[in-house]
CSV table of C-alpha atoms in Angstrom, one decimal:
chain,number,residue,atom,x,y,z
A,1,MET,CA,-9.0,-7.3,-20.2
A,2,GLN,CA,-8.2,-5.2,-23.0
A,3,HIS,CA,-4.7,-7.0,-23.2
A,4,ALA,CA,-6.0,-10.5,-22.6
A,5,ALA,CA,-3.5,-12.4,-25.1
A,6,SER,CA,-0.5,-10.2,-24.1
A,7,SER,CA,-1.0,-10.9,-20.6
A,8,ALA,CA,-2.0,-14.5,-20.6
A,9,LEU,CA,0.4,-17.5,-19.3
A,10,VAL,CA,0.3,-21.1,-20.1
A,11,VAL,CA,3.3,-23.0,-18.2
A,12,ALA,CA,4.1,-26.8,-19.2
A,13,GLY,CA,3.8,-29.1,-16.4
A,14,TRP,CA,7.4,-30.0,-16.2
A,15,HIS,CA,8.5,-26.2,-16.7
A,16,ARG,CA,10.4,-24.1,-13.5
A,17,MET,CA,10.4,-27.7,-11.0
A,18,SER,CA,13.5,-26.8,-8.9
A,19,TYR,CA,14.0,-24.7,-5.9
A,20,LYS,CA,15.9,-21.8,-7.6
A,21,TYR,CA,17.0,-20.6,-11.0
A,22,SER,CA,20.1,-21.2,-13.1
A,23,ASP,CA,22.4,-18.5,-11.2
A,24,ASN,CA,21.6,-20.5,-7.8
A,25,SER,CA,19.6,-17.9,-6.6
A,26,PHE,CA,15.6,-17.6,-5.6
A,27,ILE,CA,15.1,-14.1,-7.8
A,28,SER,CA,14.3,-14.2,-11.6
A,29,GLU,CA,17.0,-11.7,-13.1
A,30,GLU,CA,14.8,-10.9,-16.1
A,31,LEU,CA,11.6,-10.2,-13.6
A,32,GLU,CA,14.0,-7.7,-11.4
A,33,LYS,CA,15.1,-6.0,-15.0
A,34,HIS,CA,11.5,-5.7,-15.6
A,35,ILE,CA,10.9,-4.0,-12.4
A,36,ARG,CA,13.5,-1.7,-12.3
A,37,LYS,CA,12.7,-0.7,-16.2
A,38,VAL,CA,8.8,0.1,-14.8
A,39,HIS,CA,10.3,2.5,-12.1
A,40,SER,CA,12.7,4.3,-14.1
A,41,ILE,CA,9.4,4.5,-16.6
A,42,VAL,CA,6.7,5.9,-13.9
A,43,GLY,CA,9.7,7.8,-12.1
A,44,ASN,CA,8.6,6.4,-8.5
A,45,ALA,CA,11.7,5.1,-7.1
A,46,CYS,CA,15.1,5.2,-7.6
A,47,THR,CA,16.9,1.8,-8.6
A,48,ASP,CA,20.4,2.7,-9.1
A,49,LYS,CA,22.8,1.0,-7.2
A,50,ARG,CA,20.2,-0.4,-4.9
A,51,TYR,CA,19.4,-3.9,-4.2
A,52,ILE,CA,15.8,-5.6,-4.9
A,53,VAL,CA,14.4,-8.9,-2.6
A,54,PHE,CA,11.5,-10.5,-3.7
A,55,GLY,CA,8.5,-11.3,-1.3
A,56,ALA,CA,5.0,-13.0,-1.0
A,57,GLY,CA,3.5,-9.7,-1.6
A,58,SER,CA,4.4,-6.7,1.0
A,59,THR,CA,2.9,-8.6,3.9
A,60,GLN,CA,6.3,-10.8,3.8
A,61,LEU,CA,8.3,-8.0,2.9
A,62,LEU,CA,7.3,-6.0,6.2
A,63,ASN,CA,8.6,-8.1,8.8
A,64,ALA,CA,11.6,-9.2,7.0
A,65,ALA,CA,12.6,-5.5,7.0
A,66,VAL,CA,11.7,-4.9,10.7
A,67,HIS,CA,13.6,-8.1,11.1
A,68,ALA,CA,16.9,-6.7,9.3
A,69,LEU,CA,16.8,-3.7,10.4
A,70,SER,CA,16.5,-4.7,14.6
A,71,PRO,CA,19.9,-5.0,16.5
A,72,ASP,CA,20.8,-8.6,17.7
A,73,ASN,CA,21.4,-7.7,21.1
A,74,SER,CA,17.7,-9.0,22.8
A,75,SER,CA,18.3,-6.5,25.8
A,76,SER,CA,17.2,-3.3,24.0
A,77,PRO,CA,14.8,-4.4,21.4
A,78,ALA,CA,14.2,-1.9,18.7
A,79,ARG,CA,10.7,-0.2,19.0
A,80,VAL,CA,8.5,-0.1,16.3
A,81,VAL,CA,5.9,2.4,15.5
A,82,ALA,CA,4.0,3.7,12.9
A,83,SER,CA,1.5,6.9,12.7
A,84,ILE,CA,-1.9,6.6,13.2
A,85,PRO,CA,-4.2,6.3,11.1
A,86,PHE,CA,-2.0,2.7,10.0
A,87,TYR,CA,-2.7,-0.6,8.2
A,88,PRO,CA,-3.1,-2.7,11.1
A,89,VAL,CA,-0.7,-5.2,10.0
A,90,TYR,CA,1.9,-3.5,10.8
A,91,GLU,CA,1.2,-4.2,14.4
A,92,LEU,CA,-0.3,-7.6,14.1
A,93,GLN,CA,2.8,-9.2,12.4
A,94,THR,CA,5.1,-7.7,14.7
A,95,ASP,CA,3.4,-9.2,17.6
A,96,ILE,CA,2.5,-12.4,15.6
A,97,PHE,CA,6.5,-13.0,15.9
A,98,ARG,CA,6.9,-12.1,18.9
A,99,SER,CA,10.9,-11.4,18.2
A,100,VAL,CA,13.0,-10.5,21.5
A,101,ASN,CA,14.9,-8.2,18.9
A,102,PHE,CA,11.5,-6.2,18.8
A,103,ASN,CA,8.2,-5.1,19.6
A,104,PHE,CA,5.1,-2.5,18.5
A,105,GLN,CA,5.1,0.3,20.4
A,106,GLY,CA,2.3,2.3,18.7
A,107,ASP,CA,1.7,5.5,17.3
A,108,THR,CA,4.7,7.7,16.1
A,109,SER,CA,3.4,10.8,18.2
A,110,LEU,CA,4.7,9.0,21.5
A,111,TRP,CA,8.2,9.1,20.3
A,112,LYS,CA,8.7,12.5,18.7
A,113,ASN,CA,10.0,14.2,22.0
A,114,LYS,CA,11.5,11.3,23.3
A,115,SER,CA,15.5,12.0,23.8
A,116,ASP,CA,16.8,8.4,24.6
A,117,ALA,CA,19.5,8.1,21.7
A,118,GLY,CA,20.1,4.4,23.2
A,119,THR,CA,16.9,3.4,22.0
A,120,GLU,CA,16.6,1.7,18.3
A,121,ILE,CA,13.4,2.6,16.4
A,122,ILE,CA,11.8,1.2,13.3
A,123,GLU,CA,9.3,3.8,11.7
A,124,PHE,CA,6.9,2.3,8.9
A,125,VAL,CA,5.8,5.5,6.9
A,126,THR,CA,3.3,4.8,4.6
A,127,SER,CA,2.8,6.9,1.2
A,128,PRO,CA,0.3,7.4,0.1
A,129,ASN,CA,-1.5,6.0,3.6
A,130,ASN,CA,-3.7,3.6,3.5
A,131,PRO,CA,-6.4,4.5,4.6
A,132,ASP,CA,-6.6,8.4,4.1
A,133,GLY,CA,-4.4,8.6,0.9
A,134,GLN,CA,-2.3,11.0,2.4
A,135,LEU,CA,1.5,11.4,1.2
A,136,ASN,CA,3.0,10.3,4.6
A,137,LYS,CA,6.6,11.6,5.4
A,138,ALA,CA,8.9,10.5,8.3
A,139,VAL,CA,8.4,11.9,11.6
A,140,LEU,CA,11.2,10.7,13.4
A,141,HIS,CA,14.6,11.3,12.6
A,142,GLY,CA,18.3,10.6,14.1
A,143,SER,CA,21.1,7.8,14.1
A,144,ASN,CA,18.8,5.7,16.4
A,145,VAL,CA,16.0,5.6,14.2
A,146,LYS,CA,15.4,3.0,10.6
A,147,THR,CA,12.5,3.8,8.1
A,148,ILE,CA,10.5,1.4,6.0
A,149,HIS,CA,9.0,3.3,3.3
A,150,ASP,CA,5.4,1.7,2.3
A,151,HIS,CA,5.1,2.8,-1.0
A,152,ALA,CA,2.0,0.3,-2.2
A,153,TYR,CA,-0.1,2.9,-3.6
A,154,TYR,CA,2.8,5.2,-4.9
A,155,TRP,CA,1.7,5.1,-8.5
A,156,PRO,CA,0.3,7.5,-10.9
A,157,HIS,CA,-3.5,5.7,-10.9
A,158,PHE,CA,-3.6,6.3,-7.1
A,159,THR,CA,-1.7,9.9,-6.7
A,160,ALA,CA,0.4,12.4,-8.2
A,161,ILE,CA,4.3,11.4,-8.7
A,162,PRO,CA,6.4,14.6,-7.9
A,163,ALA,CA,9.3,13.0,-7.3
A,164,PRO,CA,11.0,9.3,-6.9
A,165,ALA,CA,10.9,8.0,-3.6
A,166,ASP,CA,14.5,7.8,-2.4
A,167,GLY,CA,14.2,5.9,1.1
A,168,ASP,CA,16.9,3.3,2.4
A,169,VAL,CA,14.2,0.2,2.4
A,170,MET,CA,11.1,1.0,-0.2
A,171,ILE,CA,8.3,-1.8,-0.8
A,172,PHE,CA,6.1,-2.5,-3.5
A,173,THR,CA,3.4,-5.0,-4.7
A,174,LEU,CA,2.0,-5.9,-7.9
A,175,SER,CA,-1.5,-6.5,-5.8
A,176,LYS,CA,-1.6,-2.4,-6.3
A,177,LEU,CA,0.0,-2.3,-9.8
A,178,THR,CA,-1.7,-4.3,-11.3
A,179,GLY,CA,-4.4,-5.3,-9.7
A,180,HIS,CA,-3.6,-9.4,-8.9
A,181,ALA,CA,-3.6,-9.3,-5.5
A,182,GLY,CA,-3.4,-13.5,-5.2
A,183,SER,CA,-0.3,-13.8,-7.0
A,184,ARG,CA,1.4,-12.7,-4.1
A,185,PHE,CA,4.0,-10.8,-5.4
A,186,GLY,CA,5.8,-7.6,-4.2
A,187,TRP,CA,9.5,-6.8,-3.8
A,188,ALA,CA,11.6,-4.2,-1.9
A,189,ILE,CA,14.2,-2.0,-2.7
A,190,ILE,CA,17.1,-1.5,-0.4
A,191,LYS,CA,20.3,0.7,-0.3
A,192,ASP,CA,22.9,-0.9,2.7
A,193,GLU,CA,24.1,-4.1,1.6
A,194,ALA,CA,24.0,-5.7,4.8
A,195,VAL,CA,20.3,-4.8,5.3
A,196,TYR,CA,19.4,-6.8,1.8
A,197,GLN,CA,21.5,-9.6,3.2
A,198,ARG,CA,19.6,-9.8,6.3
A,199,MET,CA,16.5,-9.8,4.4
A,200,SER,CA,17.9,-12.2,1.5
A,201,THR,CA,18.4,-14.8,4.6
A,202,TYR,CA,14.9,-14.3,6.2
A,203,LEU,CA,13.1,-14.7,3.4
A,204,ALA,CA,15.1,-17.9,2.4
A,205,LEU,CA,14.4,-19.4,5.7
A,206,ASN,CA,11.0,-18.0,5.5
A,207,THR,CA,9.8,-19.8,2.4
A,208,MET,CA,13.2,-20.3,0.2
A,209,GLY,CA,12.0,-17.5,-2.0
A,210,VAL,CA,8.7,-16.6,-4.1
A,211,SER,CA,7.3,-19.4,-6.1
A,212,ARG,CA,8.5,-19.7,-9.0
A,213,ASP,CA,5.0,-19.5,-10.9
A,214,SER,CA,4.3,-15.9,-9.1
A,215,GLN,CA,7.3,-14.9,-10.4
A,216,LEU,CA,6.8,-16.1,-14.2
A,217,ARG,CA,3.1,-14.4,-13.9
A,218,SER,CA,4.6,-11.2,-12.8
A,219,LEU,CA,7.0,-11.2,-15.2
A,220,LYS,CA,4.2,-11.4,-17.9
A,221,LEU,CA,2.3,-9.0,-16.5
A,222,LEU,CA,5.0,-6.5,-16.4
A,223,LYS,CA,5.5,-7.0,-19.8
A,224,ALA,CA,2.4,-6.0,-21.0
A,225,VAL,CA,2.5,-3.0,-18.8
A,226,LEU,CA,5.4,-2.0,-20.3
A,227,ALA,CA,4.1,-2.1,-24.1
A,228,GLY,CA,4.1,1.5,-25.1
A,229,GLY,CA,5.5,2.8,-22.1
A,230,GLY,CA,3.0,1.9,-19.4
A,231,ARG,CA,0.5,4.7,-21.0
A,232,ASP,CA,-2.9,2.1,-21.2
A,233,ILE,CA,-2.8,0.8,-17.6
A,234,PHE,CA,-1.8,3.9,-15.9
A,235,GLU,CA,-3.9,6.5,-17.6
A,236,TYR,CA,-6.9,3.6,-17.5
A,237,GLY,CA,-6.4,3.4,-14.0
A,238,HIS,CA,-6.0,7.0,-13.3
A,239,GLU,CA,-8.9,8.2,-14.8
A,240,THR,CA,-11.2,5.4,-13.6
A,241,MET,CA,-9.7,6.4,-9.7
A,242,LYS,CA,-10.2,10.2,-10.4
A,243,LYS,CA,-13.7,9.7,-11.6
A,244,ARG,CA,-15.0,7.5,-9.0
A,245,TRP,CA,-13.3,9.9,-6.2
A,246,GLU,CA,-15.4,12.7,-8.0
A,247,LYS,CA,-18.5,11.0,-7.9
A,248,LEU,CA,-18.1,10.0,-4.2
A,249,ASN,CA,-16.7,13.3,-3.1
A,250,LYS,CA,-20.0,15.0,-5.0
A,251,VAL,CA,-22.8,12.7,-2.8
A,252,ILE,CA,-21.0,13.1,0.4
A,253,SER,CA,-20.3,17.1,0.1
A,254,MET,CA,-23.9,17.2,0.1
A,255,SER,CA,-24.0,15.5,3.5
A,256,LYS,CA,-24.1,17.1,6.9
A,257,ARG,CA,-23.9,13.5,8.4
A,258,PHE,CA,-20.8,12.1,6.4
A,259,SER,CA,-17.3,14.0,5.0
A,260,LEU,CA,-14.6,12.7,3.7
A,261,GLN,CA,-11.0,13.3,3.8
A,262,LYS,CA,-10.0,17.0,3.4
A,263,ASN,CA,-6.5,17.1,2.7
A,264,LEU,CA,-6.0,15.4,-0.6
A,265,CYS,CA,-5.3,18.2,-3.5
A,266,PRO,CA,-4.3,17.9,-7.4
A,267,LYS,CA,-0.6,18.0,-7.9
A,268,TYR,CA,2.3,18.0,-10.4
A,269,CYS,CA,2.4,14.1,-11.8
A,270,THR,CA,5.9,13.9,-13.2
A,271,TYR,CA,4.9,11.1,-15.0
A,272,PHE,CA,1.7,12.5,-16.4
A,273,GLN,CA,3.6,16.1,-17.2
A,274,LYS,CA,0.4,17.8,-15.7
A,275,ILE,CA,-1.6,18.7,-12.6
A,276,SER,CA,-2.6,15.3,-11.6
A,277,GLY,CA,-5.9,15.1,-10.5
A,278,VAL,CA,-7.1,13.7,-6.8
A,279,SER,CA,-7.8,9.7,-7.1
A,280,PRO,CA,-7.1,7.9,-3.7
A,281,ALA,CA,-7.7,4.0,-3.5
A,282,TYR,CA,-10.1,4.7,-0.1
A,283,GLY,CA,-12.5,6.8,0.8
A,284,TRP,CA,-12.1,7.6,4.6
A,285,LEU,CA,-15.4,8.5,5.8
A,286,LYS,CA,-16.2,10.2,9.0
A,287,CYS,CA,-19.7,10.4,10.8
A,288,GLU,CA,-20.2,13.9,11.6
A,289,LYS,CA,-23.1,13.3,14.2
A,290,GLU,CA,-22.5,12.9,17.9
A,291,GLU,CA,-24.4,10.3,18.3
A,292,ASP,CA,-23.0,8.4,15.3
A,293,LYS,CA,-19.7,7.1,17.8
A,294,HIS,CA,-19.8,4.1,15.2
A,295,CYS,CA,-19.9,4.7,11.9
A,296,SER,CA,-19.2,1.3,10.3
A,297,ALA,CA,-22.6,-0.1,12.2
A,298,VAL,CA,-24.4,3.0,10.9
A,299,LEU,CA,-23.8,2.7,7.0
A,300,GLN,CA,-24.7,-1.0,7.7
A,301,ALA,CA,-27.7,-0.8,9.5
A,302,ALA,CA,-29.2,2.3,7.7
A,303,ALA,CA,-27.7,1.3,4.1
A,304,ASN,CA,-26.1,-2.5,4.1
A,305,ILE,CA,-22.9,-0.8,3.6
A,306,ILE,CA,-20.1,-2.7,4.7
A,307,GLY,CA,-16.7,-0.6,5.5
A,308,ARG,CA,-13.5,-1.3,7.4
A,309,GLU,CA,-13.8,0.7,10.9
A,310,GLY,CA,-11.7,3.3,12.3
A,311,SER,CA,-10.2,1.2,15.1
A,312,LEU,CA,-9.0,-1.4,13.0
A,313,PHE,CA,-6.6,1.3,11.6
A,314,TYR,CA,-6.2,2.3,15.6
A,315,ALA,CA,-8.1,5.6,14.9
A,316,GLU,CA,-11.8,6.5,16.5
A,317,ASP,CA,-14.7,4.1,14.8
A,318,ARG,CA,-16.5,7.7,14.0
A,319,TYR,CA,-14.1,6.8,10.9
A,320,VAL,CA,-14.6,4.3,8.1
A,321,ARG,CA,-12.6,2.9,5.0
A,322,LEU,CA,-14.8,2.5,1.9
A,323,SER,CA,-12.9,0.7,-0.9
A,324,LEU,CA,-12.6,2.5,-4.1
A,325,ILE,CA,-10.7,-0.4,-6.3
A,326,LYS,CA,-13.4,-2.7,-6.3
A,327,SER,CA,-15.0,-3.9,-9.7
A,328,GLN,CA,-17.1,-1.4,-11.2
A,329,ASP,CA,-20.7,-2.7,-10.3
A,330,ASP,CA,-19.4,-2.8,-6.8
A,331,PHE,CA,-18.3,0.8,-6.9
A,332,ASP,CA,-21.8,2.0,-9.0
A,333,LEU,CA,-23.8,-0.1,-6.4
A,334,LEU,CA,-22.1,1.5,-3.2
A,335,LEU,CA,-22.9,5.2,-5.0
A,336,ASN,CA,-26.1,3.9,-5.0
A,337,LYS,CA,-26.7,3.5,-1.6
A,338,LEU,CA,-24.8,6.2,-0.7
A,339,ASN,CA,-26.9,8.8,-3.0
A,340,GLU,CA,-30.4,7.1,-1.3
A,341,LEU,CA,-28.4,7.4,2.3
A,342,VAL,CA,-27.6,11.1,1.8
A,343,ALA,CA,-30.8,12.1,0.2
A,344,GLY,CA,-33.0,10.6,3.2
A,345,GLU,CA,-31.1,12.7,5.7
A,346,GLU,CA,-34.1,15.4,5.7
A,347,GLY,CA,-36.0,12.5,6.5
A,348,PRO,CA,-39.8,12.2,4.4
A,349,LYS,CA,-41.4,15.5,2.9
A,350,ASN,CA,-44.6,16.2,3.9
A,351,MET,CA,-47.1,16.6,0.9
């Protein structure tokens, strides 16, 4: 809103009507340059000598990557795994496509001590993790293991950036960089040319590339972000998220009934060049009482708070995810309701 004019976009009715650009590709060369530039300035991903593909948000790219990394031999499909708690789309999307070349096999830990080197494994590694904000690392290693690094939240407003990410396949999305989730734009940074070609073929056949309107708006937004070296959006975003976390943490720390994720701590951020405070996108709330086995239902019944239950992320329903990336009014309302809930834990006081 502070950069309304520079981020605004007006498109003539006859503009960009064809499927492809002048170089016969589905990808805007200018947008790709700006993506590389923003990563260079932020220092959160290596892009030199890497290939970049675009997708309809990160969602489309997740399955494109699974497809590209899977063997063509359907007699031995790849096992797709992720560490609990994990983003539910990993399993839901893998299952819905029902490919003979891959299938979802659950929690990564189940495969940690397996010695079958002939089994291809694809591990999703989410860093920072959705829902708990942890900077996860790959659990499985070996010649039969391929890794998809989901870095949707690896930006200075959600986490300290200790070093550039350098994975073989890394996925990012505009929705968590600027908040424009409805534009449905994401990108993958890929080391291997063969993987890049397979992902490109998948995306071309699936949707014939990403909407040129989405690409045009994304370019306009990245130009606004990069004005002044990106300091405006990242400083504003980090300060906003840090304050929200501090306020949430203060309220929950006074509770005997609820707790928040414990392993988040300030770290040195190479972008801000200082120790960066904790600023996750979500609170991963736990109901500590033995009888509160369904924390989402507890919050809704006691305070009319709607969160995402732990079982959606393949964890216990004793957990619930609370979003800290809503509007300021929504966050203030959430905080007020939690304040009242925690204040009422001791029950009515006798006069």
